[in-house]
């Protein structure tokens, strides 16, 4: 693995179903983030984690949950999917506290909720 | 509220120069980032400014004026592969990134 990986690449999901989007990084970054990207809008932060064992809410957390059991993994769960959660989801990581704290992104998961 | 403004779309000619502007109003300022995003791909980091002035990196340069809440990304010697969206993001007082909607740059031969 080099960088950040996300799975699945894309998914079509029935409304009401539970879904977990996976994210793994091998850069030993302490901070990780989940964003959604919708047409015409900027990236919006869903949840973040500054270090393993801690998580925080972003701008649009409702309907989503996260966990950070270790440094490398940061899964995002939709407990009961709704059509408004149709979006492209990006996971990112950064070396928080580093010189620039630049965020690096995974390839994204395209999710469609019907 | 917090706001990042960028033009929605710009068109330029291969070999030319283009300037993409970004204005921001945020609660605090802890740096400004530019990212490039090709269609269907992830954003990739281009540049970071935290002090006023120009940062040059090859064909790309980024400028910041904190007093004016303004930045621009300058792309020189445009190539067809520069066709992409360019995202401006500001780190606010909570150290979270606030993102603009992006500028879609179309390069014509």
mmCIF file of C-alpha atoms in Angstrom:
data_model
loop_
_atom_site.group_PDB
_atom_site.id
_atom_site.type_symbol
_atom_site.label_atom_id
_atom_site.label_comp_id
_atom_site.label_asym_id
_atom_site.label_seq_id
_atom_site.Cartn_x
_atom_site.Cartn_y
_atom_site.Cartn_z
ATOM 1 C CA UNK A 1 0.000 0.000 0.000
ATOM 2 C CA UNK A 2 1.292 3.472 -0.800
ATOM 3 C CA UNK A 3 -0.646 6.464 0.504
ATOM 4 C CA UNK A 4 -4.351 6.165 1.185
ATOM 5 C CA UNK A 5 -6.721 3.534 -0.081
ATOM 6 C CA UNK A 6 -10.503 3.535 0.015
ATOM 7 C CA UNK A 7 -13.027 0.777 -0.562
ATOM 8 C CA UNK A 8 -15.294 0.251 -2.293
ATOM 9 C CA UNK A 9 -14.587 2.370 -5.380
ATOM 10 C CA UNK A 10 -18.305 2.735 -5.969
ATOM 11 C CA UNK A 11 -21.515 1.369 -4.501
ATOM 12 C CA UNK A 12 -25.232 1.486 -5.184
ATOM 13 C CA UNK A 13 -27.197 1.114 -1.978
ATOM 14 C CA UNK A 14 -30.879 0.813 -1.148
ATOM 15 C CA UNK A 15 -32.243 3.414 1.244
ATOM 16 C CA UNK A 16 -32.344 2.188 4.815
ATOM 17 C CA UNK A 17 -29.345 -0.111 4.436
ATOM 18 C CA UNK A 18 -26.242 0.140 6.585
ATOM 19 C CA UNK A 19 -22.930 0.786 4.820
ATOM 20 C CA UNK A 20 -19.320 1.153 5.911
ATOM 21 C CA UNK A 21 -16.777 2.937 3.757
ATOM 22 C CA UNK A 22 -13.242 1.864 4.463
ATOM 23 C CA UNK A 23 -10.116 4.013 4.549
ATOM 24 C CA UNK A 24 -6.547 2.936 5.246
ATOM 25 C CA UNK A 25 -3.325 4.949 5.183
ATOM 26 C CA UNK A 26 0.255 3.784 5.466
ATOM 27 C CA UNK A 27 1.934 7.152 6.004
ATOM 28 C CA UNK A 28 1.646 6.993 9.820
ATOM 29 C CA UNK A 29 -0.268 10.264 9.765
ATOM 30 C CA UNK A 30 -1.903 11.069 13.071
ATOM 31 C CA UNK A 31 -4.911 12.943 11.639
ATOM 32 C CA UNK A 32 -7.591 11.570 9.309
ATOM 33 C CA UNK A 33 -10.693 13.093 7.763
ATOM 34 C CA UNK A 34 -13.855 12.194 5.897
ATOM 35 C CA UNK A 35 -15.312 14.617 3.341
ATOM 36 C CA UNK A 36 -18.198 14.507 0.951
ATOM 37 C CA UNK A 37 -18.099 16.283 -2.397
ATOM 38 C CA UNK A 38 -21.274 17.315 -4.162
ATOM 39 C CA UNK A 39 -21.616 19.117 -7.472
ATOM 40 C CA UNK A 40 -21.347 22.878 -7.092
ATOM 41 C CA UNK A 41 -20.293 22.699 -3.464
ATOM 42 C CA UNK A 42 -16.915 22.661 -1.809
ATOM 43 C CA UNK A 43 -15.661 19.633 0.064
ATOM 44 C CA UNK A 44 -17.551 19.359 3.332
ATOM 45 C CA UNK A 45 -16.043 17.775 6.417
ATOM 46 C CA UNK A 46 -18.113 14.979 7.943
ATOM 47 C CA UNK A 47 -15.901 13.712 10.773
ATOM 48 C CA UNK A 48 -12.256 13.876 11.678
ATOM 49 C CA UNK A 49 -9.773 12.259 14.035
ATOM 50 C CA UNK A 50 -6.700 14.061 15.321
ATOM 51 C CA UNK A 51 -5.166 10.893 16.723
ATOM 52 C CA UNK A 52 -6.018 7.233 17.264
ATOM 53 C CA UNK A 53 -8.771 6.860 19.850
ATOM 54 C CA UNK A 54 -10.304 10.303 19.300
ATOM 55 C CA UNK A 55 -12.877 11.592 16.814
ATOM 56 C CA UNK A 56 -14.700 14.853 16.215
ATOM 57 C CA UNK A 57 -17.676 16.165 14.284
ATOM 58 C CA UNK A 58 -17.260 18.257 11.185
ATOM 59 C CA UNK A 59 -19.684 20.449 9.293
ATOM 60 C CA UNK A 60 -22.134 17.701 8.215
ATOM 61 C CA UNK A 61 -21.948 14.797 10.713
ATOM 62 C CA UNK A 62 -25.629 13.794 10.912
ATOM 63 C CA UNK A 63 -26.320 10.270 9.697
ATOM 64 C CA UNK A 64 -22.648 9.272 9.827
ATOM 65 C CA UNK A 65 -20.385 7.742 12.455
ATOM 66 C CA UNK A 66 -16.666 6.980 12.592
ATOM 67 C CA UNK A 67 -14.176 5.123 14.736
ATOM 68 C CA UNK A 68 -10.402 5.265 15.013
ATOM 69 C CA UNK A 69 -9.186 2.119 16.703
ATOM 70 C CA UNK A 70 -5.642 2.473 15.316
ATOM 71 C CA UNK A 71 -3.472 4.934 13.361
ATOM 72 C CA UNK A 72 -4.036 3.419 9.924
ATOM 73 C CA UNK A 73 -7.803 2.857 9.652
ATOM 74 C CA UNK A 74 -10.700 5.290 9.733
ATOM 75 C CA UNK A 75 -14.009 3.714 8.625
ATOM 76 C CA UNK A 76 -17.128 5.768 7.970
ATOM 77 C CA UNK A 77 -20.516 4.180 8.660
ATOM 78 C CA UNK A 78 -23.915 5.195 7.368
ATOM 79 C CA UNK A 79 -26.314 3.579 9.827
ATOM 80 C CA UNK A 80 -29.407 3.893 7.634
ATOM 81 C CA UNK A 81 -28.667 5.385 4.228
ATOM 82 C CA UNK A 82 -30.890 8.070 2.700
ATOM 83 C CA UNK A 83 -30.881 9.426 -0.883
ATOM 84 C CA UNK A 84 -29.378 12.759 0.261
ATOM 85 C CA UNK A 85 -26.239 10.826 1.180
ATOM 86 C CA UNK A 86 -25.598 10.157 -2.502
ATOM 87 C CA UNK A 87 -22.202 11.742 -3.017
ATOM 88 C CA UNK A 88 -18.509 11.152 -3.593
ATOM 89 C CA UNK A 89 -16.732 10.456 -0.317
ATOM 90 C CA UNK A 90 -13.058 11.245 0.172
ATOM 91 C CA UNK A 91 -10.871 10.160 3.023
ATOM 92 C CA UNK A 92 -7.760 12.227 3.765
ATOM 93 C CA UNK A 93 -4.897 12.172 6.204
ATOM 94 C CA UNK A 94 -2.283 14.626 7.436
ATOM 95 C CA UNK A 95 0.680 14.933 9.729
ATOM 96 C CA UNK A 96 -1.108 17.287 12.128
ATOM 97 C CA UNK A 97 1.439 19.461 13.871
ATOM 98 C CA UNK A 98 3.790 19.253 10.911
ATOM 99 C CA UNK A 99 5.066 22.315 9.088
ATOM 100 C CA UNK A 100 2.057 22.706 6.826
ATOM 101 C CA UNK A 101 -0.306 19.931 7.963
ATOM 102 C CA UNK A 102 -1.129 19.245 4.324
ATOM 103 C CA UNK A 103 -3.991 16.847 3.739
ATOM 104 C CA UNK A 104 -3.541 13.982 1.289
ATOM 105 C CA UNK A 105 -6.562 12.334 -0.257
ATOM 106 C CA UNK A 106 -7.633 8.819 -1.108
ATOM 107 C CA UNK A 107 -9.159 8.025 -4.514
ATOM 108 C CA UNK A 108 -12.749 8.367 -3.278
ATOM 109 C CA UNK A 109 -15.890 6.258 -3.063
ATOM 110 C CA UNK A 110 -18.825 7.104 -5.287
ATOM 111 C CA UNK A 111 -22.002 6.224 -3.377
ATOM 112 C CA UNK A 112 -25.511 6.202 -4.798
ATOM 113 C CA UNK A 113 -28.457 5.704 -2.447
ATOM 114 C CA UNK A 114 -31.717 4.781 -4.140
ATOM 115 C CA UNK B 1 -20.432 32.636 8.297
ATOM 116 C CA UNK B 2 -17.338 31.401 6.544
ATOM 117 C CA UNK B 3 -17.039 31.790 2.815
ATOM 118 C CA UNK B 4 -14.576 30.993 0.044
ATOM 119 C CA UNK B 5 -15.290 32.473 -3.396
ATOM 120 C CA UNK B 6 -13.782 31.331 -6.679
ATOM 121 C CA UNK B 7 -14.975 31.686 -10.269
ATOM 122 C CA UNK B 8 -16.973 28.659 -11.361
ATOM 123 C CA UNK B 9 -15.269 28.192 -14.705
ATOM 124 C CA UNK B 10 -12.451 29.695 -16.762
ATOM 125 C CA UNK B 11 -11.175 29.036 -20.266
ATOM 126 C CA UNK B 12 -7.621 29.571 -21.484
ATOM 127 C CA UNK B 13 -5.436 28.672 -24.433
ATOM 128 C CA UNK B 14 -2.616 26.153 -24.467
ATOM 129 C CA UNK B 15 0.720 27.893 -23.884
ATOM 130 C CA UNK B 16 -0.889 30.948 -22.271
ATOM 131 C CA UNK B 17 -1.028 32.150 -18.652
ATOM 132 C CA UNK B 18 -4.111 32.048 -16.425
ATOM 133 C CA UNK B 19 -4.799 33.478 -12.986
ATOM 134 C CA UNK B 20 -7.440 31.877 -10.752
ATOM 135 C CA UNK B 21 -8.610 34.110 -7.917
ATOM 136 C CA UNK B 22 -9.848 33.150 -4.477
ATOM 137 C CA UNK B 23 -11.318 35.447 -1.848
ATOM 138 C CA UNK B 24 -12.118 34.307 1.646
ATOM 139 C CA UNK B 25 -13.908 35.314 4.808
ATOM 140 C CA UNK B 26 -13.156 32.927 7.622
ATOM 141 C CA UNK B 27 -13.015 32.879 11.391
ATOM 142 C CA UNK B 28 -9.277 33.076 11.724
ATOM 143 C CA UNK B 29 -6.559 32.215 9.261
ATOM 144 C CA UNK B 30 -3.916 29.535 9.549
ATOM 145 C CA UNK B 31 -2.860 29.047 5.970
ATOM 146 C CA UNK B 32 -4.296 28.758 2.469
ATOM 147 C CA UNK B 33 -4.034 25.741 0.176
ATOM 148 C CA UNK B 34 -4.511 25.167 -3.525
ATOM 149 C CA UNK B 35 -5.379 21.712 -4.816
ATOM 150 C CA UNK B 36 -5.809 20.356 -8.335
ATOM 151 C CA UNK B 37 -8.577 17.864 -9.063
ATOM 152 C CA UNK B 38 -8.936 16.103 -12.394
ATOM 153 C CA UNK B 39 -12.421 14.846 -13.231
ATOM 154 C CA UNK B 40 -13.223 11.653 -11.363
ATOM 155 C CA UNK B 41 -10.045 11.795 -9.296
ATOM 156 C CA UNK B 42 -8.946 12.892 -5.842
ATOM 157 C CA UNK B 43 -7.692 16.399 -5.060
ATOM 158 C CA UNK B 44 -3.897 16.647 -5.108
ATOM 159 C CA UNK B 45 -1.886 19.269 -3.234
ATOM 160 C CA UNK B 46 -0.378 22.126 -5.248
ATOM 161 C CA UNK B 47 0.668 24.896 -2.902
ATOM 162 C CA UNK B 48 0.507 26.382 0.588
ATOM 163 C CA UNK B 49 0.703 30.038 1.652
ATOM 164 C CA UNK B 50 0.696 31.287 5.212
ATOM 165 C CA UNK B 51 2.636 34.553 4.808
ATOM 166 C CA UNK B 52 1.917 37.362 2.363
ATOM 167 C CA UNK B 53 3.643 37.126 -0.961
ATOM 168 C CA UNK B 54 4.325 34.839 -3.852
ATOM 169 C CA UNK B 55 5.304 31.168 -3.674
ATOM 170 C CA UNK B 56 6.683 29.799 -6.921
ATOM 171 C CA UNK B 57 6.802 26.130 -7.813
ATOM 172 C CA UNK B 58 7.711 25.466 -11.420
ATOM 173 C CA UNK B 59 4.914 26.539 -13.762
ATOM 174 C CA UNK B 60 2.598 27.194 -10.808
ATOM 175 C CA UNK B 61 2.737 30.146 -8.420
ATOM 176 C CA UNK B 62 0.431 31.130 -5.584
ATOM 177 C CA UNK B 63 0.010 34.566 -4.045
ATOM 178 C CA UNK B 64 -1.501 35.593 -0.723
ATOM 179 C CA UNK B 65 -2.647 38.886 0.780
ATOM 180 C CA UNK B 66 -4.008 38.287 4.264
ATOM 181 C CA UNK B 67 -5.149 41.889 4.729
ATOM 182 C CA UNK B 68 -7.322 41.623 1.620
ATOM 183 C CA UNK B 69 -8.475 38.038 2.201
ATOM 184 C CA UNK B 70 -7.244 37.222 -1.273
ATOM 185 C CA UNK B 71 -5.157 34.649 -3.066
ATOM 186 C CA UNK B 72 -4.505 33.675 -6.636
ATOM 187 C CA UNK B 73 -3.040 30.690 -8.408
ATOM 188 C CA UNK B 74 -1.022 31.504 -11.515
ATOM 189 C CA UNK B 75 -0.466 28.819 -14.121
ATOM 190 C CA UNK B 76 2.106 29.518 -16.842
ATOM 191 C CA UNK B 77 2.797 27.765 -20.153
ATOM 192 C CA UNK B 78 -0.533 26.016 -19.985
ATOM 193 C CA UNK B 79 -0.695 22.422 -21.114
ATOM 194 C CA UNK B 80 -3.744 20.345 -22.005
ATOM 195 C CA UNK B 81 -3.147 18.233 -18.896
ATOM 196 C CA UNK B 82 -3.789 21.347 -16.760
ATOM 197 C CA UNK B 83 -7.479 21.025 -17.609
ATOM 198 C CA UNK B 84 -8.901 20.321 -14.149
ATOM 199 C CA UNK B 85 -10.687 21.927 -11.242
ATOM 200 C CA UNK B 86 -8.628 24.050 -8.869
ATOM 201 C CA UNK B 87 -9.737 24.147 -5.255
ATOM 202 C CA UNK B 88 -8.909 26.894 -2.777
ATOM 203 C CA UNK B 89 -9.067 26.042 0.932
ATOM 204 C CA UNK B 90 -8.405 28.086 4.067
ATOM 205 C CA UNK B 91 -7.494 26.683 7.473
ATOM 206 C CA UNK B 92 -9.591 28.505 10.064
ATOM 207 C CA UNK B 93 -9.079 29.215 13.760
ATOM 208 C CA UNK B 94 -10.208 25.653 14.618
ATOM 209 C CA UNK B 95 -7.559 24.278 12.241
ATOM 210 C CA UNK B 96 -10.254 22.923 9.938
ATOM 211 C CA UNK B 97 -10.106 23.436 6.181
ATOM 212 C CA UNK B 98 -12.893 25.503 4.619
ATOM 213 C CA UNK B 99 -13.159 24.723 0.906
ATOM 214 C CA UNK B 100 -14.247 26.745 -2.085
ATOM 215 C CA UNK B 101 -16.450 25.062 -4.691
ATOM 216 C CA UNK B 102 -13.555 25.003 -7.139
ATOM 217 C CA UNK B 103 -12.775 26.586 -10.487
ATOM 218 C CA UNK B 104 -13.078 24.390 -13.553
ATOM 219 C CA UNK B 105 -10.283 25.322 -15.957
ATOM 220 C CA UNK B 106 -10.773 24.435 -19.617
ATOM 221 C CA UNK B 107 -7.699 24.542 -21.852
ATOM 222 C CA UNK B 108 -8.234 24.950 -25.577
ATOM 223 C CA UNK B 109 -5.624 24.139 -28.231
#
